[in-house]
Coordinates of C-alpha atoms and ligand atoms in Angstrom, one line a residue:
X1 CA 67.5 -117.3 20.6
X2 CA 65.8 -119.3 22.6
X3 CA 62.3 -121.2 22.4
X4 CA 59.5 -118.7 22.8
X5 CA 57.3 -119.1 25.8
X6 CA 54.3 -121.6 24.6
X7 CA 50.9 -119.4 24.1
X8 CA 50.8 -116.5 22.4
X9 CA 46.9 -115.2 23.6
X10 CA 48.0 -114.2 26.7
X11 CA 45.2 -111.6 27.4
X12 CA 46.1 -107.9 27.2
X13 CA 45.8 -106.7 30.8
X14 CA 43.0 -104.6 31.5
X15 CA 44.7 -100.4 31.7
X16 CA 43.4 -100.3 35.6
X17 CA 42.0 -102.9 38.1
X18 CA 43.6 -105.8 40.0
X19 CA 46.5 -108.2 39.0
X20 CA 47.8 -110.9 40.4
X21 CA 51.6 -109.5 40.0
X22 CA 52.2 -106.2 39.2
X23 CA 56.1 -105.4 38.3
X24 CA 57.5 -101.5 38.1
X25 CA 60.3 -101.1 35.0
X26 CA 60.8 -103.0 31.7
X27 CA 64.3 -103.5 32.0
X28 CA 66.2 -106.9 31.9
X29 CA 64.4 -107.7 35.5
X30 CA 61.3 -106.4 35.0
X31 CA 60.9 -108.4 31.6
X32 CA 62.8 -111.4 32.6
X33 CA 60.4 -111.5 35.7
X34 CA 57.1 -111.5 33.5
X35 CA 58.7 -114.4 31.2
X36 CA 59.8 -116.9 34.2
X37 CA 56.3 -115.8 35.9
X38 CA 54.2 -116.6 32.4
X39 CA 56.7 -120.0 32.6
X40 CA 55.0 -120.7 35.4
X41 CA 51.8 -120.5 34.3
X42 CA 51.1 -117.0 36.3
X43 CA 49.7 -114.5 33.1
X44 CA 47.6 -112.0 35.1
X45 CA 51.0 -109.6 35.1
X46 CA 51.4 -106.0 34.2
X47 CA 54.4 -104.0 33.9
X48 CA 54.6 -99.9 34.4
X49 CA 56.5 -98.3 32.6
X50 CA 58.0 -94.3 33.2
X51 CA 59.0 -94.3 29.3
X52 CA 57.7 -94.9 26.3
X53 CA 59.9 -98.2 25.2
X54 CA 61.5 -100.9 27.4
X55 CA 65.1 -101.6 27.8
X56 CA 65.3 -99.7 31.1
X57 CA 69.4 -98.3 31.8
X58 CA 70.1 -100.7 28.2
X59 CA 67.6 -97.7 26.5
X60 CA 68.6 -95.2 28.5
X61 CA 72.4 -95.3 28.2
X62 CA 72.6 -94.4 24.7
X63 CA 76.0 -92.5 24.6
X64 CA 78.7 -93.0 22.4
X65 CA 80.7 -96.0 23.1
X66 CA 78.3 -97.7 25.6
X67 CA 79.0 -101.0 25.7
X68 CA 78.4 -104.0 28.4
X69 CA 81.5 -104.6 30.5
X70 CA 80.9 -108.6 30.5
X71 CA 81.0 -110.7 27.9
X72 CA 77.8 -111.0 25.9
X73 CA 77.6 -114.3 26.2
X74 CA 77.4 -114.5 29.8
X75 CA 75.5 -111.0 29.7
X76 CA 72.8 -112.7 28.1
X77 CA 70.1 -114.1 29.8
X78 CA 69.9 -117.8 30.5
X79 CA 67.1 -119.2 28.8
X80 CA 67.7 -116.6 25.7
X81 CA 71.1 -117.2 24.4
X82 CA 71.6 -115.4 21.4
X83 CA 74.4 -117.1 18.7
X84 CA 73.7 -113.3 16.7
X85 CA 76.4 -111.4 19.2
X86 CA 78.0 -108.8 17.2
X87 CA 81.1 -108.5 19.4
X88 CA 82.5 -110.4 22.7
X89 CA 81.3 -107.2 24.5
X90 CA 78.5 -106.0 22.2
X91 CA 77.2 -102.5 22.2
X92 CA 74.2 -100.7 23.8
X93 CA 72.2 -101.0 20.3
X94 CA 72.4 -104.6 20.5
X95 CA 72.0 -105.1 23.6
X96 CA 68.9 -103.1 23.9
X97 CA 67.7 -105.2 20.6
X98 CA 68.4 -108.8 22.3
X99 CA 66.0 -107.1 24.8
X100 CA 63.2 -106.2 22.2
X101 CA 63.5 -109.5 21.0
X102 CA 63.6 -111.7 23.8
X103 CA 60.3 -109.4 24.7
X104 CA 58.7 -110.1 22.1
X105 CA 59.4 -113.5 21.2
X106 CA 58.0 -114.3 24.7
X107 CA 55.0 -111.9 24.1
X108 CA 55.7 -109.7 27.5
X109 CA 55.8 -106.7 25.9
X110 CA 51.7 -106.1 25.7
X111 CA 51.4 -106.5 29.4
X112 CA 53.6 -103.5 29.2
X113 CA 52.4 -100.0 30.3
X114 CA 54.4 -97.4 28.6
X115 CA 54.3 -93.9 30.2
X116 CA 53.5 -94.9 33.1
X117 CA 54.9 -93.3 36.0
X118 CA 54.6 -95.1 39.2
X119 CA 54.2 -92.2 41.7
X120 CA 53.5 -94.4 45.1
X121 CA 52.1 -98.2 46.7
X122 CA 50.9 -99.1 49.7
X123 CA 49.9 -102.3 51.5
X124 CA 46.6 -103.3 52.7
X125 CA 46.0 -105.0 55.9
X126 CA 42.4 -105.7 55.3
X127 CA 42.8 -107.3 51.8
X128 CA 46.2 -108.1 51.8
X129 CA 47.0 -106.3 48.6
X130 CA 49.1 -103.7 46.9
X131 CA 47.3 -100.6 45.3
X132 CA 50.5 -98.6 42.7
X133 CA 49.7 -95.3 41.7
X134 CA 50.6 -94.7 38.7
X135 CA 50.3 -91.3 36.2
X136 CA 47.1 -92.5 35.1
X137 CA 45.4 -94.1 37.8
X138 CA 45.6 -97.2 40.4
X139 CA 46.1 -100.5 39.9
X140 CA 45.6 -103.5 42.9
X141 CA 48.2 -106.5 42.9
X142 CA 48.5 -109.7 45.1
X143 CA 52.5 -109.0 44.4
X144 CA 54.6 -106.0 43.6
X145 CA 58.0 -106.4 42.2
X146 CA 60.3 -103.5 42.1
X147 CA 62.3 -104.3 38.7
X148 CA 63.6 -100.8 38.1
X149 CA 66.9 -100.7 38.5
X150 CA 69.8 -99.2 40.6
X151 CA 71.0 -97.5 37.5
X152 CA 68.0 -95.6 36.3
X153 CA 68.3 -92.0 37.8
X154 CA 71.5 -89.9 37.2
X155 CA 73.4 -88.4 39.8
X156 CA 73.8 -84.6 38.6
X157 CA 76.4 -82.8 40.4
X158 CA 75.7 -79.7 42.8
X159 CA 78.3 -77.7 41.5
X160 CA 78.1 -73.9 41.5
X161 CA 76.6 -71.6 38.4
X162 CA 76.1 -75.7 36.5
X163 CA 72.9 -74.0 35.3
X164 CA 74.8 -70.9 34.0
X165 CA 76.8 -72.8 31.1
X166 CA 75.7 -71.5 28.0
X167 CA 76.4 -74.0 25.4
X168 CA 74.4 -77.7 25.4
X169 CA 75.4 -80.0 28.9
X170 CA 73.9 -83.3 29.4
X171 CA 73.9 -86.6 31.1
X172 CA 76.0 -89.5 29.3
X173 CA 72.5 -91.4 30.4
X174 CA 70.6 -88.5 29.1
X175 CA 73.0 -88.2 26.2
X176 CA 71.6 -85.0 23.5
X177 CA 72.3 -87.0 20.4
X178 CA 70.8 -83.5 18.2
X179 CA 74.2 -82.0 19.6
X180 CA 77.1 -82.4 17.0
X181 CA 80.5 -82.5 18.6
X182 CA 82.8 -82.3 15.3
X183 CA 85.3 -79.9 16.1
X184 CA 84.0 -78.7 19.5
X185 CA 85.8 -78.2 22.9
X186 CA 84.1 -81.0 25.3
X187 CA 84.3 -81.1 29.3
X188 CA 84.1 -84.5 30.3
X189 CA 83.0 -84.6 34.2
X190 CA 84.4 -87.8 35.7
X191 CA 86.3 -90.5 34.9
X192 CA 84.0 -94.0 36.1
X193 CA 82.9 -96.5 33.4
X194 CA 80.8 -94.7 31.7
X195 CA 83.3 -91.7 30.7
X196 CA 86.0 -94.4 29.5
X197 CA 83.8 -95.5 26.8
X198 CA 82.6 -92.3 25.9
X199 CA 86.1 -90.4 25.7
X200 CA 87.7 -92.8 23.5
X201 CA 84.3 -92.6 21.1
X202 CA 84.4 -88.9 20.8
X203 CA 88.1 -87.9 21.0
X204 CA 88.5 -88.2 17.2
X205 CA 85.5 -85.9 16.6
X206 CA 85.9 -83.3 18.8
X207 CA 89.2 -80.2 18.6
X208 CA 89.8 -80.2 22.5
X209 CA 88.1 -82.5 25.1
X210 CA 88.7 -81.6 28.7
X211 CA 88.6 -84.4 30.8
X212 CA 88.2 -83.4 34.9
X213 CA 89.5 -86.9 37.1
X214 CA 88.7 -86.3 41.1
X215 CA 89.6 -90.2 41.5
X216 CA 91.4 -92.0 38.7
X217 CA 89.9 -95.3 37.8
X218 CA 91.9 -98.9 37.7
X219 CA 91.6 -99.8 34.2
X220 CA 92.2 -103.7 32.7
X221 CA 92.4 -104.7 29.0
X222 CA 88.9 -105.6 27.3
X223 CA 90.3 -107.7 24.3
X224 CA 87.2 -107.1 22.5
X225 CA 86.8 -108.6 19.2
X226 CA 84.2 -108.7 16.5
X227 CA 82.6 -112.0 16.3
X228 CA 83.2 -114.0 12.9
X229 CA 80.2 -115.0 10.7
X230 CA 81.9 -118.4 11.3
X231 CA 81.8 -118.5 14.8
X232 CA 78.1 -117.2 14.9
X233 CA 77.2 -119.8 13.1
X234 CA 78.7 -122.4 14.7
X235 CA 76.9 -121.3 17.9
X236 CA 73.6 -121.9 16.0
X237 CA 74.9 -124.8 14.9
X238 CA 75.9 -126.1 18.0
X239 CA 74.4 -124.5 20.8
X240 CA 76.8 -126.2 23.2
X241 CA 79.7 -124.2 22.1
X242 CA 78.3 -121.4 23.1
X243 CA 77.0 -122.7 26.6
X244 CA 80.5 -124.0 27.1
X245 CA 82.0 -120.8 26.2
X246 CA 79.6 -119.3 29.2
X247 CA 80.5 -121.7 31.8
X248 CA 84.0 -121.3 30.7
X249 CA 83.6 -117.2 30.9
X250 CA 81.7 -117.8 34.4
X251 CA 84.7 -119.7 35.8
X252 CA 86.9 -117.2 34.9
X253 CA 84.7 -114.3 36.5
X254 CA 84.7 -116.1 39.8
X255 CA 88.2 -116.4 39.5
X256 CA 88.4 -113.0 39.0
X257 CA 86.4 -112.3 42.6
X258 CA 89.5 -114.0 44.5
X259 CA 91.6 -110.6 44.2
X260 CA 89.0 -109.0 45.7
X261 CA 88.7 -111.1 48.9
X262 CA 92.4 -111.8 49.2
X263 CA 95.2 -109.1 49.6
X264 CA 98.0 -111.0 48.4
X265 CA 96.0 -111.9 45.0
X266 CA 95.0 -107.9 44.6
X267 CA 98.7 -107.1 44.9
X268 CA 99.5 -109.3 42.2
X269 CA 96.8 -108.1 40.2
X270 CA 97.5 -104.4 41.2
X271 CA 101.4 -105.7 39.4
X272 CA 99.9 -107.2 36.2
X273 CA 97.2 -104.4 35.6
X274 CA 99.7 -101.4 36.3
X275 CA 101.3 -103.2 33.5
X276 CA 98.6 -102.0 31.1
X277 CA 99.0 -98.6 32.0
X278 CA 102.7 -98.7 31.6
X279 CA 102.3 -100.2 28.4
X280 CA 99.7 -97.6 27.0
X281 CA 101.1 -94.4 28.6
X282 CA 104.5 -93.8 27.7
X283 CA 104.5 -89.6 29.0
X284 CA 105.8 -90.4 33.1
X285 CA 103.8 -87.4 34.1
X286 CA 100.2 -88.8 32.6
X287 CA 100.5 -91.9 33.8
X288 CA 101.3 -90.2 37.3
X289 CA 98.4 -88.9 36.9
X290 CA 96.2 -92.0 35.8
X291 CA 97.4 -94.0 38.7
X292 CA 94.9 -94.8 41.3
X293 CA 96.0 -94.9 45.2
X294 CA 93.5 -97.3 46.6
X295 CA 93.1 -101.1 46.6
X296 CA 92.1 -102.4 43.3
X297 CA 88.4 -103.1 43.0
X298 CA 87.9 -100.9 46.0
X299 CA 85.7 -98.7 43.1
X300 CA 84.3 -100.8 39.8
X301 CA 87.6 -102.6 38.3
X302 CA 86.9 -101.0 34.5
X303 CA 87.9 -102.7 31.4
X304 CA 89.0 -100.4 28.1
X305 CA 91.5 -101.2 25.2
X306 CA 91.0 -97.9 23.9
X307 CA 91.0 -95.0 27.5
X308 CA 94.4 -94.8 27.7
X309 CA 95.7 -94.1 24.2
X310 CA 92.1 -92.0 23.8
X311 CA 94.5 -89.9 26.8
X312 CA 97.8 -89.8 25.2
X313 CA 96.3 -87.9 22.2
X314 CA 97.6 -84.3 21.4
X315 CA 93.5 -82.9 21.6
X316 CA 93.0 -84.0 25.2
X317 CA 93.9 -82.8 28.4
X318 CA 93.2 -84.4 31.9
X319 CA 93.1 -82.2 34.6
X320 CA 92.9 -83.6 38.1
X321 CA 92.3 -80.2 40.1
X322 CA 89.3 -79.8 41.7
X323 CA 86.8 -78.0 39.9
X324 CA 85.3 -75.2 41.6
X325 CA 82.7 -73.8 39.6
X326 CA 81.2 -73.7 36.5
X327 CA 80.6 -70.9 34.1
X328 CA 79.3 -69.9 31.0
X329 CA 82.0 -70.5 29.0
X330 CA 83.4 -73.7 31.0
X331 CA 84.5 -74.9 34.0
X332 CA 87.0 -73.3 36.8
X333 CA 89.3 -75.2 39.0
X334 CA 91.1 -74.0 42.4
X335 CA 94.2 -73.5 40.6
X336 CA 92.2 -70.8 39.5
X337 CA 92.1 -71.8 36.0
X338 CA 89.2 -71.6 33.5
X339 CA 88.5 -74.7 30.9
X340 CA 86.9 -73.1 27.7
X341 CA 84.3 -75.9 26.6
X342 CA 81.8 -75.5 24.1
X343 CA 79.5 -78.7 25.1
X344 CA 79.5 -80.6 28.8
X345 CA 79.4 -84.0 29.4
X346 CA 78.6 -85.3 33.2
X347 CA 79.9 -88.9 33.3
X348 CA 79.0 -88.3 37.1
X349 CA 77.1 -91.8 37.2
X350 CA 73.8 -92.3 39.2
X351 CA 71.9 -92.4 42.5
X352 CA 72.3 -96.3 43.5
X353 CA 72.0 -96.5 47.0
X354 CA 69.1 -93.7 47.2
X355 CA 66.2 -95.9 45.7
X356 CA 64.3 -93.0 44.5
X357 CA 60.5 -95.4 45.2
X358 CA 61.6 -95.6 48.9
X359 CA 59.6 -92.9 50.2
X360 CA 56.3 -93.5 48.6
X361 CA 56.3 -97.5 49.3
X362 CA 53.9 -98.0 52.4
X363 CA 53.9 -101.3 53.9
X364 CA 52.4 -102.4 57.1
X365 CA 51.1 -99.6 59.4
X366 CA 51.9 -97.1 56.4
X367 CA 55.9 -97.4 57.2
X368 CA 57.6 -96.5 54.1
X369 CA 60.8 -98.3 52.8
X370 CA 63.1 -94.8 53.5
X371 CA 61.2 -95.0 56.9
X372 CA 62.2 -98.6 57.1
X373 CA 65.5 -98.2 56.1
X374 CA 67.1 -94.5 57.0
X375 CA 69.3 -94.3 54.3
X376 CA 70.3 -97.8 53.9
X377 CA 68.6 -100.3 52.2
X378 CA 68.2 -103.5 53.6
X379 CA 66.8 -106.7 52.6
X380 CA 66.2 -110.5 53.2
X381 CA 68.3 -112.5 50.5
X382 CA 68.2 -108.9 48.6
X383 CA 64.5 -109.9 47.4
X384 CA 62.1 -109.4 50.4
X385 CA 61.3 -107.0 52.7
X386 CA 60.4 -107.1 56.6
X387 CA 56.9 -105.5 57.4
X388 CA 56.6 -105.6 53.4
X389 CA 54.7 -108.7 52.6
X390 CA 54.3 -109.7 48.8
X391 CA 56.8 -107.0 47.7
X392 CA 59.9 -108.2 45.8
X393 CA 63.1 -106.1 45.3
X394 CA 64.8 -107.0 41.9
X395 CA 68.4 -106.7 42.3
X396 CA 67.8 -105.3 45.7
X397 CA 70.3 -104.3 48.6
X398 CA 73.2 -106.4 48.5
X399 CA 73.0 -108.3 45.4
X400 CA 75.3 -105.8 43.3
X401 CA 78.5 -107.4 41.7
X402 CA 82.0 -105.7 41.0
X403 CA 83.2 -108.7 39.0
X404 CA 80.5 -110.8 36.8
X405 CA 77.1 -110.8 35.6
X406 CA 74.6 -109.1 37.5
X407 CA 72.0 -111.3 34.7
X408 CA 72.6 -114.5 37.3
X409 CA 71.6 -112.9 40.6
X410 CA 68.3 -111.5 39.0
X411 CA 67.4 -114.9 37.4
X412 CA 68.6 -116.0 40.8
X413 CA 66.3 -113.3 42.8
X414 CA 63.0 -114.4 40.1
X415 CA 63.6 -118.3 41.4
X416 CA 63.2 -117.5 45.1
X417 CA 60.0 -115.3 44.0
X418 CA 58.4 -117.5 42.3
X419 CA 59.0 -120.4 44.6
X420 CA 57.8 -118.1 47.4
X421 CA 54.7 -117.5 45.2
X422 CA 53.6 -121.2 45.0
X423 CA 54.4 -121.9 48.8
X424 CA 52.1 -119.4 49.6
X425 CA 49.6 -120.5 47.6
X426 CA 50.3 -124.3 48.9
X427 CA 50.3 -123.5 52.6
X428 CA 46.7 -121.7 51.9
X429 CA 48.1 -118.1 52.8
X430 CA 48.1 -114.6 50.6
X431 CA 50.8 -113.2 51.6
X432 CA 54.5 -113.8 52.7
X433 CA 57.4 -111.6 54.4
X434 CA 60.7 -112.8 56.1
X435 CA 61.2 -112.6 60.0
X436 CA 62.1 -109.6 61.5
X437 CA 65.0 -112.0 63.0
X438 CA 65.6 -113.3 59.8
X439 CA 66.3 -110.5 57.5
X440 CA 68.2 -109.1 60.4
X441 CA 70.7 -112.2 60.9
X442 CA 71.1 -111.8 57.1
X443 CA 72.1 -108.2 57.0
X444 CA 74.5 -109.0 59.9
X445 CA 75.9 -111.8 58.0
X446 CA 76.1 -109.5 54.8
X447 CA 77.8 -106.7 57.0
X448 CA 80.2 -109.3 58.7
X449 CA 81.1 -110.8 55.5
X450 CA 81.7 -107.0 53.8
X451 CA 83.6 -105.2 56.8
X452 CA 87.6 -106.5 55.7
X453 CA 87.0 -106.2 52.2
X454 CA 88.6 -104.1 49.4
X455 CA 84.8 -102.3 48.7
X456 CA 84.6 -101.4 52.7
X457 CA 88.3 -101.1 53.6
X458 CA 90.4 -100.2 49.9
X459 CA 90.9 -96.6 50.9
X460 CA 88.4 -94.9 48.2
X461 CA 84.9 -93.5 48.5
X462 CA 82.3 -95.3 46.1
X463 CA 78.8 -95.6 44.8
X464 CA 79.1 -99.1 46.8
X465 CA 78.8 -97.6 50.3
X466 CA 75.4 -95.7 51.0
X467 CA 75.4 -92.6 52.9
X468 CA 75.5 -94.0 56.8
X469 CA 78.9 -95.8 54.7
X470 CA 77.4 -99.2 55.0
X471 CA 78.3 -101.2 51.7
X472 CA 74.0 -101.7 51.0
X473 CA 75.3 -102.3 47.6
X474 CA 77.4 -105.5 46.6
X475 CA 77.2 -109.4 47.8
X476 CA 80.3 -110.1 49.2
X477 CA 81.0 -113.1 47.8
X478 CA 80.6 -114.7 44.6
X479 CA 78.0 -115.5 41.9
X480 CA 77.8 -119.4 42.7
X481 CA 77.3 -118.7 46.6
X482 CA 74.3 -116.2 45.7
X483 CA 72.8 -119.2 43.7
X484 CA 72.9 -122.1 46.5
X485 CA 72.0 -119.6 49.1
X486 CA 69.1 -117.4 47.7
X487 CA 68.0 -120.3 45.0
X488 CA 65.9 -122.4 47.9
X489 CA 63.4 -120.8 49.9
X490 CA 63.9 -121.4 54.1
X491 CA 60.4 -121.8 54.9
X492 CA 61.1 -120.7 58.8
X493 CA 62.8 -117.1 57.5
X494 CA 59.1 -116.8 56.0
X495 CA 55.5 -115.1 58.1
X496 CA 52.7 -116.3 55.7
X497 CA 49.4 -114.9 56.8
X498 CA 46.1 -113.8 55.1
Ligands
N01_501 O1 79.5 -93.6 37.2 P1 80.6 -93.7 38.4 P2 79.5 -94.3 35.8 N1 83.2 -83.6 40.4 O2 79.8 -93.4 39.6 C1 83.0 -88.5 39.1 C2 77.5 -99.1 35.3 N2 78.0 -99.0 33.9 O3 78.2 -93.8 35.1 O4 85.3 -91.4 41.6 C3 84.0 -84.3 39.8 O5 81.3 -95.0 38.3 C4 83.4 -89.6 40.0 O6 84.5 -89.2 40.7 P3 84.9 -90.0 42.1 C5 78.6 -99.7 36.1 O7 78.0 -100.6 37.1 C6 78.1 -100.2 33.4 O8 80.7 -94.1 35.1 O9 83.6 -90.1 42.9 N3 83.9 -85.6 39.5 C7 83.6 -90.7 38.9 O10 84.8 -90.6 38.3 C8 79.2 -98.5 36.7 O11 80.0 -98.8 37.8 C9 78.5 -100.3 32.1 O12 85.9 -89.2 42.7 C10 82.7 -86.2 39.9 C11 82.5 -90.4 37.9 O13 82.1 -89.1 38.1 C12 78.0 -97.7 36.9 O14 77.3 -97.8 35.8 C13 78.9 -99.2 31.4 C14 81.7 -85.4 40.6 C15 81.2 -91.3 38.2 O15 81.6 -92.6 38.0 C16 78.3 -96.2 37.1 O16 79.3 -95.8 36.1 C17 78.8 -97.9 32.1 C18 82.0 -84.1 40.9 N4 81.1 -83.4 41.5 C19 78.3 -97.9 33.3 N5 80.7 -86.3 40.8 C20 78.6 -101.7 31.6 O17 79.3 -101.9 30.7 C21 81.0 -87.5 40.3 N6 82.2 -87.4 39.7 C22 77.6 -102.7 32.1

């Protein structure tokens, strides 16, 4: 682990009253933010919090099976690299404890507010600050940084007579860990990353798990491993291994963007990872049915050793009809079939592009975000907003990654804060928001750059596109380009007034 941040008497900030930054969520952003801001000699900082610890969608996303789909050692972040990884893709217990850790060892964690709900913000002209509501009261801020995550609030299906099923039905981000499943029938609802790591997990518990596919997923080996007590220790040893190992892992990730962009490398890749399927799946009719009909990465490319022969097993059933309603006793498809299922499991994933805070964030002339945007988010670099001075959106609209670490764009997203911070201050100003022209020749550029790719044009319907279908979702290009283009602040993109 890194070197913790120098002082450890940062002052506890006061319950209510005015900050200089004031940051909404405790996950990776929202605690990354506060170290890099404290770094920068900025401590007046406080962090709401809805729950009662931090770790944000790494707390939350407890299921069974949750791991990280990128290596740990690039899905670490960069100024905390941790030699202690249990596995090359480590689970959600360890992931959430890196975050503790790194927390704590940077002493963020008291400028946390737990159970603090932020229920709405607005800008003020006059003073040129931020006052956040939250469940117990109002705060001021010079700044407001929205760190809480696309992947925070589930996306529950509206399916008929849902709230009639008698037995236990949960969330896998809401996951009921009282509930045993030994020897019960389970329904799993979907078939996105998070199901493939929870059916594999439970299969040899339960006596029948269900598992409802509307859209099969593409699927590539993981080749997780367990890392060795040797090789930890040579990565405290030698830190430099490990940073190698990183840069060798982020090559290979932004190699890995090139099928994406190009059809001819997707084909081939479509080729090699059908291969895996083929491989796993030896019944012709199963595979049949496991085989997606889109461009690959069109939805999240998913990685899995274990999905496909979790599927082949003698207790599990896929069905790929659509369901039509649910009932007490389990769920009914059009073919007119019922699925008896004790327990219920919606893998259904979450509300992305809906940025639940939209509607209750005023900025200037009391226009909220949702106002602002009409159901599709936009921003300058991802991070700022038009008519939104001082307010920063932590992996914001279009900074979303099918194919590496979404670690590197935050970090990337805190630099161009914090520089914009300090130019403020240096050009004598309060506040700062980019052009009207500016975010605008931005989202063109995004929406140019996005229109002939597999995410916008691979023949599937995804969380990626919002719901006008503009991709408001992923940058279309890769990690390095996000770095040299959102890194550096363009002062003439910037309005600084106050
Ligand atoms: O959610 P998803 P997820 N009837 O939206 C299906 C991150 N993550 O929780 O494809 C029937 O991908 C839906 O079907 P379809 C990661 O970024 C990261 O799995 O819409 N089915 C789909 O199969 C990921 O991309 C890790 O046709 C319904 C599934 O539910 C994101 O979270 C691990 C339905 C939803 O899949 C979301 O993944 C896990 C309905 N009414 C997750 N509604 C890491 O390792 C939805 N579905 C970092």
């Amino acid at each position: 682990m890194s070197a913790p941040t120098s002082s450890a008497t940062l002052p506890t900030p006061p319950a209510h009253g005015h900050v200089r930054v004031l940051i909404v969520g405790s996950g990776f952003s929202g605690i990354a933010m506060a170290i890099h801001l404290r770094r920068a000699g900025i401590e007046d900082v406080v962090i709401l919090e809805r729950a009662a610890s931090l770790g944000g969608t790494w707390r939350d996303n407890a299921y069974p099976g949750c791991a990280c789909d990128v290596e740990s050692v690039l899905y670490s972040l960069s100024f905390a690299p941790n030699p202690d990884w249990s596995r090359t893709f480590s689970p959600q217990p360890d992931i959430r404890a890196y975050l503790e850790r790194v927390a704590r060892e940077h002493d963020v964690v008291r400028l946390i507010r737990f159970n603090e709900n932020v229920t709405g913000a607005h800008f003020d002209e006059r003073s040129t600050r931020w006052t956040i509501s939250g469940s117990s009261g109002d705060w001021t801020a010079d700044a407001l940084v929205l760190a809480n995550g696309a992947l925070s609030d589930p996306r529950i299906p509206t399916l008929p007579g849902l709230q009639d099923f008698a037995g236990p039905k949960f969330h896998t981000a809401q996951w009921d860990h009282r509930v045993a499943l030994a020897g019960q029938r389970v329904a799993v609802i979907g078939t996105g990353a998070s199901a493939i790591q929870v059916i594999p997990a439970i299969q040899p518990l339960v006596s029948q798990l269900t598992v409802f596919q509307r859209t099969p997923s593409w699927v590539m080996p993981r080749w997780d491993r367990a890392n060795s007590a040797r090789r930890r220790a040579l990565y405290r040893r030698f830190p430099l291994t490990q940073k190698a190992l990183r840069l060798l892992q982020y090559v290979r990730h932004e190699a890995l963007f090139v099928p994406f962009r190009h059809p001819w490398a997707r084909r081939f890749a479509e080729a090699v990872i059908g291969l895996h399927l083929r491989y796993q799946v030896r019944d012709p009719s199963l595979r049949a049915a496991l085989t997606p009909h889109y461009a690959i990465g069109c939805k999240r490319l998913l990685l899995s050793d274990d999905y496909y022969p979790a599927m082949t097993q003698p207790n599990v059933s896929l069905v790929t009809a659509a369901i039509t309603r649910i009932v007490p006793n389990g769920v009914v498809t059009a073919d007119g079939r019922t699925h008896d299922a004790d327990v219920l499991v919606l893998a259904t994933g979450f509300r992305v592009t809906d940025w639940l805070l939209a509607p209750v964030i005023r900025g200037r002339g009391g226009r909220t975000l949702a106002d602002a945007w009409q159901g599709s988010p936009k921003a300058y670099m991802g991070t700022t907003v038009t008519g939104f001075p001082n307010l920063f959106t932590l992996m914001g609209p279009n900074t979303a990654l099918g194919h590496s670490s979404v670690l590197m764009m935050m970090e990337t997203q805190i630099r161009h804060v914090l520089q914009l911070l300090a130019l403020t201050a240096r050009r004598g100003a309060r506040v700062a928001e980019p052009t009207a022209e500016a975010q605008k020749q931005f989202v063109r550029w995004m929406d140019e750059n996005l229109a002939t790719t597999v995410w916008n044009r691979g023949g599937c319907s995804s969380w990626y596109l919002d719901r006008t279908g503009r991709n408001s979702t992923l940058w279309p290009f890769g990690v390095g380009r996000f770095r040299r283009t959102v890194s550096r602040v363009r002062v003439g993109d910037y309005l600084f007034s106050g």
